[in-house]
Short mmCIF file of C-alpha atoms in Angstrom, two decimals:
data_model
loop_
_atom_site.label_atom_id
_atom_site.label_comp_id
_atom_site.label_asym_id
_atom_site.label_seq_id
_atom_site.Cartn_x
_atom_site.Cartn_y
_atom_site.Cartn_z
CA UNK A 749 -36.50 31.76 59.70
CA UNK A 750 -38.00 34.95 61.05
CA UNK A 751 -35.88 37.08 63.37
CA UNK A 752 -36.96 39.51 66.05
CA UNK A 753 -37.72 42.80 64.25
CA UNK A 754 -34.65 44.73 63.21
CA UNK A 755 -35.64 47.86 65.12
CA UNK A 756 -35.72 45.97 68.42
CA UNK A 757 -32.40 44.25 67.70
CA UNK A 758 -30.81 47.55 66.70
CA UNK A 759 -31.98 49.33 69.86
CA UNK A 760 -30.55 46.56 72.02
CA UNK A 761 -27.25 46.48 70.12
CA UNK A 762 -26.80 50.25 70.45
CA UNK A 763 -27.68 50.17 74.16
CA UNK A 764 -25.21 47.34 74.81
CA UNK A 765 -22.36 48.21 72.43
CA UNK A 766 -22.81 51.92 71.90
CA UNK A 767 -24.55 53.89 69.15
CA UNK A 768 -21.97 53.51 66.40
CA UNK A 769 -21.95 52.11 62.88
CA UNK A 770 -18.55 51.49 61.28
CA UNK A 771 -18.40 51.42 57.51
CA UNK A 772 -16.31 48.82 55.71
CA UNK A 773 -15.16 50.81 52.68
CA UNK A 774 -12.13 49.11 51.10
CA UNK A 775 -11.41 51.67 48.40
CA UNK A 776 -8.07 51.60 46.63
CA UNK A 777 -6.46 54.48 48.53
CA UNK A 778 -7.30 52.95 51.91
CA UNK A 779 -5.89 49.58 50.88
CA UNK A 780 -2.70 51.40 49.85
CA UNK A 781 -2.57 53.21 53.22
CA UNK A 782 -2.68 49.81 54.89
CA UNK A 783 0.18 48.56 52.69
CA UNK A 784 -2.12 46.24 50.76
CA UNK A 785 -2.46 45.64 47.04
CA UNK A 786 -5.62 46.72 45.27
CA UNK A 787 -6.64 43.15 44.50
CA UNK A 788 -8.81 40.41 45.94
CA UNK A 789 -6.10 39.29 48.37
CA UNK A 790 -5.76 42.84 49.72
CA UNK A 791 -9.53 43.18 49.90
CA UNK A 792 -9.86 39.93 51.86
CA UNK A 793 -7.10 40.80 54.33
CA UNK A 794 -8.48 44.29 54.91
CA UNK A 795 -12.02 43.04 55.48
CA UNK A 796 -10.97 40.16 57.72
CA UNK A 797 -8.88 42.51 59.87
CA UNK A 798 -11.75 44.96 60.38
CA UNK A 799 -14.24 42.22 61.25
CA UNK A 800 -11.86 40.44 63.63
CA UNK A 801 -10.87 43.70 65.33
CA UNK A 802 -14.33 45.22 65.77
CA UNK A 803 -16.91 42.45 65.31
CA UNK A 804 -17.44 41.98 69.05
CA UNK A 805 -17.27 45.71 69.82
CA UNK A 806 -19.42 47.78 67.46
CA UNK A 807 -23.19 47.63 67.11
CA UNK A 808 -23.34 47.80 63.31
CA UNK A 809 -21.08 47.22 60.34
CA UNK A 810 -21.96 48.93 57.06
CA UNK A 811 -20.14 47.24 54.16
CA UNK A 812 -20.20 49.31 50.97
CA UNK A 813 -21.15 46.70 48.40
CA UNK A 814 -19.64 48.58 45.44
CA UNK A 815 -16.09 48.21 46.75
CA UNK A 816 -16.52 44.43 46.73
CA UNK A 817 -18.49 44.19 43.49
CA UNK A 818 -15.69 45.92 41.57
CA UNK A 819 -13.68 42.68 41.90
CA UNK A 820 -16.47 40.57 40.42
CA UNK A 821 -17.50 37.23 41.85
CA UNK A 822 -14.35 36.87 43.96
CA UNK A 823 -15.01 40.20 45.60
CA UNK A 824 -18.61 39.26 46.31
CA UNK A 825 -17.33 36.02 47.88
CA UNK A 826 -15.20 38.12 50.25
CA UNK A 827 -18.30 40.12 51.15
CA UNK A 828 -20.31 36.96 51.80
CA UNK A 829 -17.62 35.71 54.19
CA UNK A 830 -17.44 39.06 55.97
CA UNK A 831 -21.21 39.15 56.47
CA UNK A 832 -21.22 35.65 57.94
CA UNK A 833 -18.25 36.22 60.25
CA UNK A 834 -19.45 39.63 61.46
CA UNK A 835 -22.88 38.30 62.33
CA UNK A 836 -21.27 35.36 64.17
CA UNK A 837 -19.51 37.94 66.36
CA UNK A 838 -22.80 39.62 67.20
CA UNK A 839 -22.56 42.70 65.00
CA UNK A 840 -25.53 43.75 62.89
CA UNK A 841 -24.97 44.11 59.14
CA UNK A 842 -26.32 47.09 57.24
CA UNK A 843 -25.58 46.45 53.58
CA UNK A 844 -24.95 49.74 51.81
CA UNK A 845 -26.10 48.83 48.31
CA UNK A 846 -28.69 51.59 47.66
CA UNK A 847 -30.87 49.35 45.52
CA UNK A 848 -34.00 50.73 43.88
CA UNK A 849 -36.15 49.42 41.03
CA UNK A 850 -39.70 48.27 40.32
CA UNK A 851 -41.68 45.06 40.42
CA UNK A 852 -39.90 41.75 40.10
CA UNK A 853 -36.50 43.43 39.83
CA UNK A 854 -36.94 45.15 43.19
CA UNK A 855 -38.13 41.82 44.51
CA UNK A 856 -34.94 40.13 43.31
CA UNK A 857 -32.78 42.78 44.97
CA UNK A 858 -34.72 42.23 48.17
CA UNK A 859 -34.21 38.46 47.99
CA UNK A 860 -30.46 38.92 47.51
CA UNK A 861 -30.05 40.86 50.75
CA UNK A 862 -33.14 40.28 52.89
CA UNK A 863 -34.00 36.60 52.45
CA UNK A 864 -32.59 34.72 55.47
CA UNK A 865 -31.13 31.84 53.43
CA UNK A 866 -29.27 34.16 51.05
CA UNK A 867 -25.44 34.20 51.33
CA UNK A 868 -25.65 38.01 51.53
CA UNK A 869 -28.49 38.13 54.06
CA UNK A 870 -28.14 41.37 56.00
CA UNK A 871 -29.93 42.78 59.00
CA UNK A 872 -30.78 45.88 56.95
CA UNK A 873 -30.30 47.31 53.47
CA UNK A 874 -30.03 50.84 52.09
CA UNK A 875 -32.54 51.52 49.31
CA UNK A 876 -33.50 54.42 47.04
CA UNK A 877 -37.14 55.60 46.90
CA UNK A 878 -36.77 57.79 43.83
CA UNK A 879 -38.87 55.58 41.59
CA UNK A 880 -41.63 56.31 44.06
CA UNK A 881 -41.85 55.00 47.62
CA UNK A 882 -44.35 52.38 46.46
CA UNK A 883 -41.66 50.80 44.28
CA UNK A 884 -40.00 49.62 47.50
CA UNK A 885 -42.98 47.46 48.46
CA UNK A 886 -41.26 44.10 47.72
CA UNK A 887 -38.37 45.08 49.98
CA UNK A 888 -40.67 46.42 52.70
CA UNK A 889 -42.72 43.21 52.69
CA UNK A 890 -39.73 40.85 52.74
CA UNK A 891 -37.97 42.90 55.42
CA UNK A 892 -41.05 42.73 57.62
CA UNK A 893 -41.42 39.00 57.01
CA UNK A 894 -37.78 38.17 57.77
CA UNK A 895 -37.21 40.57 60.66
CA UNK A 896 -34.85 42.77 58.64
CA UNK A 897 -34.87 46.52 58.11
CA UNK A 898 -34.44 49.18 55.47
CA UNK A 899 -32.69 52.54 55.42
CA UNK A 900 -34.30 54.73 52.77
CA UNK A 901 -32.42 57.66 51.25
CA UNK A 902 -34.07 60.74 52.73
CA UNK A 903 -31.89 63.80 53.15
CA UNK A 904 -28.44 62.88 51.92
CA UNK A 905 -25.30 64.92 52.49
CA UNK A 906 -24.19 65.17 48.85
CA UNK A 907 -24.99 68.63 47.44
CA UNK A 908 -26.62 67.17 44.32
CA UNK A 909 -29.27 65.46 46.42
CA UNK A 910 -31.11 68.68 47.21
CA UNK A 911 -32.41 69.14 43.65
CA UNK A 912 -34.56 66.05 44.11
CA UNK A 913 -35.01 65.68 47.85
CA UNK A 914 -35.96 69.30 48.53
CA UNK A 915 -38.09 69.73 45.43
CA UNK A 916 -41.63 70.81 46.32
CA UNK A 917 -44.57 68.70 45.21
CA UNK A 918 -47.95 70.03 44.11
CA UNK A 919 -49.29 69.50 47.63
CA UNK A 920 -46.61 71.83 49.03
CA UNK A 921 -44.54 69.10 50.68
CA UNK A 922 -40.96 68.40 49.73
CA UNK A 923 -40.04 65.01 48.30
CA UNK A 924 -37.93 64.29 51.41
CA UNK A 925 -40.83 65.12 53.73
CA UNK A 926 -43.02 62.74 51.74
CA UNK A 927 -40.46 59.93 52.12
CA UNK A 928 -40.22 60.59 55.86
CA UNK A 929 -44.01 60.48 56.11
CA UNK A 930 -44.13 57.07 54.43
CA UNK A 931 -41.52 55.76 56.86
CA UNK A 932 -43.44 57.05 59.86
CA UNK A 933 -46.48 55.16 58.58
CA UNK A 934 -44.50 51.93 58.18
CA UNK A 935 -43.18 52.27 61.75
CA UNK A 936 -46.49 53.15 63.38
CA UNK A 937 -46.94 51.31 66.66
CA UNK A 938 -43.56 49.61 66.62
CA UNK A 939 -41.76 49.28 69.97
CA UNK A 940 -39.10 50.03 71.05
CA UNK A 941 -38.11 51.21 67.54
CA UNK A 942 -39.42 50.68 64.04
CA UNK A 943 -37.39 48.79 61.45
CA UNK A 944 -37.71 51.28 58.58
CA UNK A 945 -35.18 54.07 58.81
CA UNK A 946 -33.98 57.06 56.82
CA UNK A 947 -30.54 58.13 55.69
CA UNK A 948 -30.02 61.71 56.87
CA UNK A 949 -26.63 63.38 56.50
CA UNK A 950 -24.93 64.59 59.66
CA UNK A 951 -23.43 67.51 57.71
CA UNK A 952 -26.75 69.19 56.87
CA UNK A 953 -27.08 71.50 59.87
CA UNK A 954 -30.44 72.46 61.34
CA UNK A 955 -33.18 70.21 59.92
CA UNK A 956 -35.99 71.51 62.11
CA UNK A 957 -38.08 72.11 58.98
CA UNK A 958 -38.37 68.32 58.58
CA UNK A 959 -40.19 65.92 60.89
CA UNK A 960 -37.54 63.33 61.70
CA UNK A 961 -39.73 61.66 64.36
CA UNK A 962 -40.45 58.61 62.20
CA UNK A 963 -40.24 56.10 65.10
CA UNK A 964 -37.37 54.51 63.21
CA UNK A 965 -33.58 54.73 63.04
CA UNK A 966 -31.79 57.60 61.32
CA UNK A 967 -28.52 56.60 59.70
CA UNK A 968 -26.21 59.61 59.92
CA UNK A 969 -23.22 59.43 57.57
CA UNK A 970 -20.77 62.30 57.37
CA UNK A 971 -18.98 62.15 60.73
CA UNK A 972 -15.22 62.44 60.47
CA UNK A 973 -13.71 62.88 57.02
CA UNK A 974 -16.82 64.61 55.63
CA UNK A 975 -16.67 67.29 58.31
CA UNK A 976 -19.38 66.55 60.88
CA UNK A 977 -18.61 65.74 64.50
CA UNK A 978 -20.61 63.91 67.16
CA UNK A 979 -21.24 67.28 68.81
CA UNK A 980 -23.24 68.32 65.72
CA UNK A 981 -25.82 65.56 66.13
CA UNK A 982 -28.22 67.28 68.57
CA UNK A 983 -28.40 70.35 66.32
CA UNK A 984 -29.09 68.30 63.20
CA UNK A 985 -31.53 65.77 64.65
CA UNK A 986 -33.18 67.62 67.51
CA UNK A 987 -35.69 65.55 69.43
CA UNK A 988 -35.05 62.49 67.26
CA UNK A 989 -31.39 62.31 68.24
CA UNK A 990 -31.80 59.18 70.39
CA UNK A 991 -32.68 57.22 67.25
CA UNK A 992 -29.57 58.31 65.35
CA UNK A 993 -27.10 55.67 64.14
CA UNK A 994 -23.91 57.68 63.51
CA UNK A 995 -21.80 56.18 60.73
CA UNK A 996 -18.01 56.49 60.63
CA UNK A 997 -15.68 54.93 58.08
CA UNK A 998 -12.33 56.58 57.46
CA UNK A 999 -12.27 58.10 60.94
CA UNK A 1000 -11.82 54.58 62.32
CA UNK A 1001 -10.36 52.65 59.39
CA UNK A 1002 -7.41 55.00 58.90
CA UNK A 1003 -5.98 53.64 62.15
CA UNK A 1004 -5.50 50.15 60.67
CA UNK A 1005 -4.10 47.67 60.06
CA UNK A 1006 -3.16 47.55 63.75
CA UNK A 1007 -6.11 45.87 65.47
CA UNK A 1008 -5.48 47.57 68.79
CA UNK A 1009 -5.50 50.98 67.14
CA UNK A 1010 -8.75 50.14 65.32
CA UNK A 1011 -10.40 49.10 68.57
CA UNK A 1012 -9.19 52.20 70.37
CA UNK A 1013 -10.41 54.50 67.58
CA UNK A 1014 -13.85 52.90 67.54
CA UNK A 1015 -14.09 53.12 71.33
CA UNK A 1016 -13.14 56.82 71.29
CA UNK A 1017 -15.72 57.56 68.62
CA UNK A 1018 -18.44 55.67 70.49
CA UNK A 1019 -17.61 57.60 73.69
CA UNK A 1020 -17.81 60.92 71.81
CA UNK A 1021 -21.20 59.97 70.39
CA UNK A 1022 -22.52 58.92 73.81
CA UNK A 1023 -21.40 62.22 75.31
CA UNK A 1024 -23.06 64.18 72.52
CA UNK A 1025 -26.34 62.30 72.80
CA UNK A 1026 -26.58 62.65 76.57
#
């Protein structure tokens, strides 16, 4: 099976449902806030509630794989079910797993998340380029073949990231600028949007020193609990702001477990993003 390219599907989903990605981050404190135990049963109820409440409303879900993996095989089974049920409701799945390795190992990671017959098949996957962008080749090739996408760590919002991402190479370019350049090359000629995106923190302020016009999506975590607001997006992303996929987790999830409150929070956030982008 080969799907329509991810970039085209993402553009349509954001146009129809609004430019919003909701993270599914079932960490222990959030389960407790919902009155759930920090166990597989609590994990399953939390995840099912989010998917049932928002699966027909939001453009993209971003499950954080680590919060499922910590429960072992039973947690991964919950994640598999969530992926299947969310995609049945029309939401795109961006698996936040941040995989990165070389050769056959990178290929195996790609097969786990980007091969259409995999139980964890996702519309897109977050990956790390810090073994060299070329190390991502197996994932790039399989994503292109299957109609999936990648979001490559570019300019992340954690303060530690700068020591690598803003380091200057011998040619005078920063590491982050080099990654963005590779992504622009992968997306060359794609319409209406390329399938190979970058992760760029919404909390970073003015990024005019970087060319974010990669003809691909820009995943923007950091809105809500981390301090950024939708109104910050035009300042951070400039002329590339139309390709931003704002990501919100706690700002929506804290309103659960009431499904009506979850839907209302997601709708408010989507409206705020639309207003900021227009």
